mmCIF file of C-alpha atoms in Angstrom:
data_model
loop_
_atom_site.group_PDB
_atom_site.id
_atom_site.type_symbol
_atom_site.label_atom_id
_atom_site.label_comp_id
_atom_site.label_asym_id
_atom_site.label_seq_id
_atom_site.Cartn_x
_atom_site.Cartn_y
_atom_site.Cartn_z
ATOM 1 C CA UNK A 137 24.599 -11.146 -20.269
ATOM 2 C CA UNK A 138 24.960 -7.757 -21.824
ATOM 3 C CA UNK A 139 21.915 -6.668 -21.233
ATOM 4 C CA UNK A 140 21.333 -7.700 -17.404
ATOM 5 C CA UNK A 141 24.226 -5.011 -16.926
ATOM 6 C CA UNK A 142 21.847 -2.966 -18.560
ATOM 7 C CA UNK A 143 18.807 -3.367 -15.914
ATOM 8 C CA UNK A 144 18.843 -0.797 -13.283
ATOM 9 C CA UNK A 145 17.257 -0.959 -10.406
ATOM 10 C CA UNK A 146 15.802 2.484 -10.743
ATOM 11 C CA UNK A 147 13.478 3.250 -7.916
ATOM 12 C CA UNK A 148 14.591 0.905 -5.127
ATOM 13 C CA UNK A 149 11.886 1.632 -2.609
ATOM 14 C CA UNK A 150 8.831 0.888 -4.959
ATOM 15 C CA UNK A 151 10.675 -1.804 -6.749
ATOM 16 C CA UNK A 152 11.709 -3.063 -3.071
ATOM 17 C CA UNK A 153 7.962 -2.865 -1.700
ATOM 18 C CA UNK A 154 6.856 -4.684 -4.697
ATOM 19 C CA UNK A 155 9.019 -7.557 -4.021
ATOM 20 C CA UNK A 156 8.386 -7.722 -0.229
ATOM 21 C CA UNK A 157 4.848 -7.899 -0.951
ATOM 22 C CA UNK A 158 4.920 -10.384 -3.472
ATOM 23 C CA UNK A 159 7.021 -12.681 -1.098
ATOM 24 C CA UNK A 160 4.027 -11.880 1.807
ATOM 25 C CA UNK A 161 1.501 -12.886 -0.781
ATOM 26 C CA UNK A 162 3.380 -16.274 -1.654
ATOM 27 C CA UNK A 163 4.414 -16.638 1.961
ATOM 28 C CA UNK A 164 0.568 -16.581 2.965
ATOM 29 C CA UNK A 165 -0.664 -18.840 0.056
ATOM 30 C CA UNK A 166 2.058 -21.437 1.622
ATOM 31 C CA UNK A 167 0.973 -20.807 5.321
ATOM 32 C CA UNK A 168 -3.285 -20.789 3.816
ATOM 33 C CA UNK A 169 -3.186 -17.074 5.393
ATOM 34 C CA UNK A 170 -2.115 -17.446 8.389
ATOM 35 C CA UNK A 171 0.931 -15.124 8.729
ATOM 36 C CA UNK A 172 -1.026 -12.698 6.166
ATOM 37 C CA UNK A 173 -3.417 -12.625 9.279
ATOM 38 C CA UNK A 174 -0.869 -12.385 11.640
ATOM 39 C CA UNK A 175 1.421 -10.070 10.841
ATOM 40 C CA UNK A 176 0.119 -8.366 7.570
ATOM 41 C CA UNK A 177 -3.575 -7.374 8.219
ATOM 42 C CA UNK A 178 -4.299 -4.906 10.543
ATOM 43 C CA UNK A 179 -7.663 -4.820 13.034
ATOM 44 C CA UNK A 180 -8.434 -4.373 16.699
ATOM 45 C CA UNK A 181 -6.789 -5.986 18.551
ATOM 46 C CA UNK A 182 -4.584 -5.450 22.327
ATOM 47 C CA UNK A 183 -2.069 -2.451 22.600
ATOM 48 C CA UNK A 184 -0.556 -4.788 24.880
ATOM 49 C CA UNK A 185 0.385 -7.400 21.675
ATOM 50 C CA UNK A 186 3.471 -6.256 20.225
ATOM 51 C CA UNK A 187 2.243 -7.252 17.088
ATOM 52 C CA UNK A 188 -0.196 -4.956 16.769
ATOM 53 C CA UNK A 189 2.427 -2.182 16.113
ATOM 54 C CA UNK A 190 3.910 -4.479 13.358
ATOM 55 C CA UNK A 191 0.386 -4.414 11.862
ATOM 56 C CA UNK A 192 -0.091 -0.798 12.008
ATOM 57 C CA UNK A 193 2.561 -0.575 8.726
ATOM 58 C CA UNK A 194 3.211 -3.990 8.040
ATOM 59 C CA UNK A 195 -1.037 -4.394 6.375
ATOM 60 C CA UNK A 196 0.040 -2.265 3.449
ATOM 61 C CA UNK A 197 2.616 -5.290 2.623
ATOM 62 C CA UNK A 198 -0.197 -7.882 2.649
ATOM 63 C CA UNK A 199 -3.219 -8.687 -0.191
ATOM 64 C CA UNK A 200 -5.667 -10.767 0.086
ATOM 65 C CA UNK A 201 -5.388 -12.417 -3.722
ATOM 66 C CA UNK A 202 -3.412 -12.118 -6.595
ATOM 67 C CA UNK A 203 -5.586 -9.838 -8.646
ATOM 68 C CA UNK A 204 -5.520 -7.596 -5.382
ATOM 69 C CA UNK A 205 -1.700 -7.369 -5.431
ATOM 70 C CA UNK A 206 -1.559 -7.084 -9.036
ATOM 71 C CA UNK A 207 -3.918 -4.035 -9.058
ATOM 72 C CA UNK A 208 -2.070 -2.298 -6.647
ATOM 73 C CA UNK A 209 1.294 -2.850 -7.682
ATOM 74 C CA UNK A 210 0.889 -2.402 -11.447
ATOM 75 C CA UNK A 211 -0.047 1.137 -10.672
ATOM 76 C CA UNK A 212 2.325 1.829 -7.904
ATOM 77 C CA UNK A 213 5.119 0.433 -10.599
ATOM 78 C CA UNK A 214 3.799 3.034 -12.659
ATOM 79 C CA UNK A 215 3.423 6.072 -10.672
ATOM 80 C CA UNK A 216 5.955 5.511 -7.889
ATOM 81 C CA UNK A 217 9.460 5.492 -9.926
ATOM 82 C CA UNK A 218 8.776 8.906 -11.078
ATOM 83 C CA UNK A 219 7.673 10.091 -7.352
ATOM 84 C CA UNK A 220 10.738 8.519 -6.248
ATOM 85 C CA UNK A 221 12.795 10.759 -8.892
ATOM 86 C CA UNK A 222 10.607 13.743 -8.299
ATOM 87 C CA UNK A 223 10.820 13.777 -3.844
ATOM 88 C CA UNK A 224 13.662 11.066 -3.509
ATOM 89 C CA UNK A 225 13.539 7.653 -2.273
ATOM 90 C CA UNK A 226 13.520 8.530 1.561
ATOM 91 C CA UNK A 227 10.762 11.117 1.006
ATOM 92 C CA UNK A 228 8.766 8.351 -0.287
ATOM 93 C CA UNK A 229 9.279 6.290 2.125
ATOM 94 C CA UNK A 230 8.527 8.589 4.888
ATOM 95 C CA UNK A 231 5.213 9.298 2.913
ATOM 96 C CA UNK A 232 4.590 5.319 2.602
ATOM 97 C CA UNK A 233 5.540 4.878 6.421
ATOM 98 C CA UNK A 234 2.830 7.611 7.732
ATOM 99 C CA UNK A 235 0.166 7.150 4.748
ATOM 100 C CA UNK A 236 0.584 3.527 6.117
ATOM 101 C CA UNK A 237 0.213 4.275 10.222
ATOM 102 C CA UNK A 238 -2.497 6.767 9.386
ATOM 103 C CA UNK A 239 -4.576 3.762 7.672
ATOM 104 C CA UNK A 240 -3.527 1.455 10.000
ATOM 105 C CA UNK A 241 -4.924 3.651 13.420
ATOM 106 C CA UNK A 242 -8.314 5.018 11.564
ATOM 107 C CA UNK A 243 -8.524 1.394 11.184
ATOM 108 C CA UNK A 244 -8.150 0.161 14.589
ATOM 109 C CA UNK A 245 -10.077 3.290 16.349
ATOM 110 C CA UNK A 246 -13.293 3.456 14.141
ATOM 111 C CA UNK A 247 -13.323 -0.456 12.359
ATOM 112 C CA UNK A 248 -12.909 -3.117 15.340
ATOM 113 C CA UNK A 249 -15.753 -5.420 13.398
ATOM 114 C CA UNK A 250 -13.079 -5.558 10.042
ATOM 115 C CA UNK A 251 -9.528 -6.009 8.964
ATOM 116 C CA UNK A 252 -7.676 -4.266 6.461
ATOM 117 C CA UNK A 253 -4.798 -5.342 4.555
ATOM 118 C CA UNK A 254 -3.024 -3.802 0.710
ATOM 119 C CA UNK A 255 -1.244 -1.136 -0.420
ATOM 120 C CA UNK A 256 -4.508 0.739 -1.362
ATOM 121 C CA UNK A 257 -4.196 3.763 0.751
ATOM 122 C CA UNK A 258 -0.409 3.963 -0.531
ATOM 123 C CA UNK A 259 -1.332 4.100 -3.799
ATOM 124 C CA UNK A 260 -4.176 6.368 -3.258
ATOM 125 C CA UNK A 261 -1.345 8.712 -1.883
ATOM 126 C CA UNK A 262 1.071 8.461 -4.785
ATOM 127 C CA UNK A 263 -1.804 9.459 -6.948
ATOM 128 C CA UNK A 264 -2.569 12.095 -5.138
ATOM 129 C CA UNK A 265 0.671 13.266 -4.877
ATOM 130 C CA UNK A 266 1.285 12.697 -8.584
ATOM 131 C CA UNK A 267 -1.784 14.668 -9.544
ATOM 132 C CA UNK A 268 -0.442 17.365 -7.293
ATOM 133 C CA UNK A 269 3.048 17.503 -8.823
ATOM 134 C CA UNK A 270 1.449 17.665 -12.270
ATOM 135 C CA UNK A 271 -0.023 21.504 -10.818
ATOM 136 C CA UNK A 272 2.802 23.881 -10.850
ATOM 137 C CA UNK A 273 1.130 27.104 -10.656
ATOM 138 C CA UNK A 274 -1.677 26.578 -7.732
ATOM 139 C CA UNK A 275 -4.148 25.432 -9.632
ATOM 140 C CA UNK A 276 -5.806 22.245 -8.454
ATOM 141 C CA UNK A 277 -5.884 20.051 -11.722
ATOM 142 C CA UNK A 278 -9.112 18.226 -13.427
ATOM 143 C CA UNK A 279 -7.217 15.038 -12.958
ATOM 144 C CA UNK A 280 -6.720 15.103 -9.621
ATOM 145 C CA UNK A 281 -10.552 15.721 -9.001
ATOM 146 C CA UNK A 282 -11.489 12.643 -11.329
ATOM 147 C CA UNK A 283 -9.015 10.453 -10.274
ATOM 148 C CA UNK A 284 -9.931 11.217 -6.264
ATOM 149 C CA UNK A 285 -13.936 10.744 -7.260
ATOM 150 C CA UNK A 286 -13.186 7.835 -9.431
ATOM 151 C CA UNK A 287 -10.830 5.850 -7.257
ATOM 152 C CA UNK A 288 -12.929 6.594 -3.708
ATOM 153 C CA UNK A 289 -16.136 6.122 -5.244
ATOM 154 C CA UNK A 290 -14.742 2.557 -6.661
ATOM 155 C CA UNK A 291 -13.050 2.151 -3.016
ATOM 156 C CA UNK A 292 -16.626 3.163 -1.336
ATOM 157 C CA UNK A 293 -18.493 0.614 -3.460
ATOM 158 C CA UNK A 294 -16.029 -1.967 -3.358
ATOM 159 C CA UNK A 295 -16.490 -1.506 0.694
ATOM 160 C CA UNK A 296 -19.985 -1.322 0.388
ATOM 161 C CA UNK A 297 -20.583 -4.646 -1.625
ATOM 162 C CA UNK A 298 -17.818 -6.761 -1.676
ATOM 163 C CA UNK A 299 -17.636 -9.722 0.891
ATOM 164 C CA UNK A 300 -14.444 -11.025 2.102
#
């Protein structure tokens, strides 16, 4: 018991996204993806539906397998606690809530053929922002420029190729 007292919950809104989104993933493997498509996977659909607003953030909660929301989270559990510590947990969530409605309405205006759903576009931020926070004098760091060719060309091709 001693050392659950030492476990801290150390970064409580990527620790607290991580959980949400693994209970979406195991709530859509129970419902065979139906409230993954529902509520968690955002495409065109009426501005009249309420639950198209719900979509707008809540597709960044959803995955489409468990090697999808492993990929993304493992990385977000690695970049995001020291973001957290760096801007604060409410920053971050700000930045999560309008990197999310960003994706979410490019998505609906310019892709009404397709559906989007993960935490992609989230974690593209936080390495973006990481990269960033790395640069304290101006300078725009090698990293950042690999790591934004590397991870959009694998998002372009993955796009591109990958049927789903």
């Amino acid at each position: 018991m001693k050392i659950i007292r030492k476990i801290k919950y150390n970064s409580p809104v990527v620790l607290t996204f991580a959980l949400i989104s693994l209970i979406v993933f195991f709530l859509g493997e129970a419902t065979n993806n139906w409230t993954t498509m529902r509520f968690f996977c955002v495409y065109r659909s009426s501005l009249k539906d309420p639950l198209t607003y719900v979509r707008m953030f809540g597709y960044v909660l959803g995955h489409g397998s468990l090697e999808h929301y492993m990929g993304n989270i493992i990385l977000m559990l690695v970049i995001g606690p020291s973001l957290e510590e760096r801007y604060g947990s409410r920053n971050l969530l700000m930045a999560i809530l309008v990197t999310a409605f960003i994706g979410g309405v490019v998505q609906w205006l310019f892709f009404p053929r397709t559906a989007l759903l993960g935490a992609s576009g989230i974690l593209f931020m936080m390495i973006v922002m990481s990269s960033i926070t790395g640069s304290s004098d101006g300078s725009i760091p090698l990293t950042l420029i690999l790591v934004l060719a590397l991870y959009l060309g694998q998002e372009v091709v993955n796009g591109l190729f990958t049927e789903d």
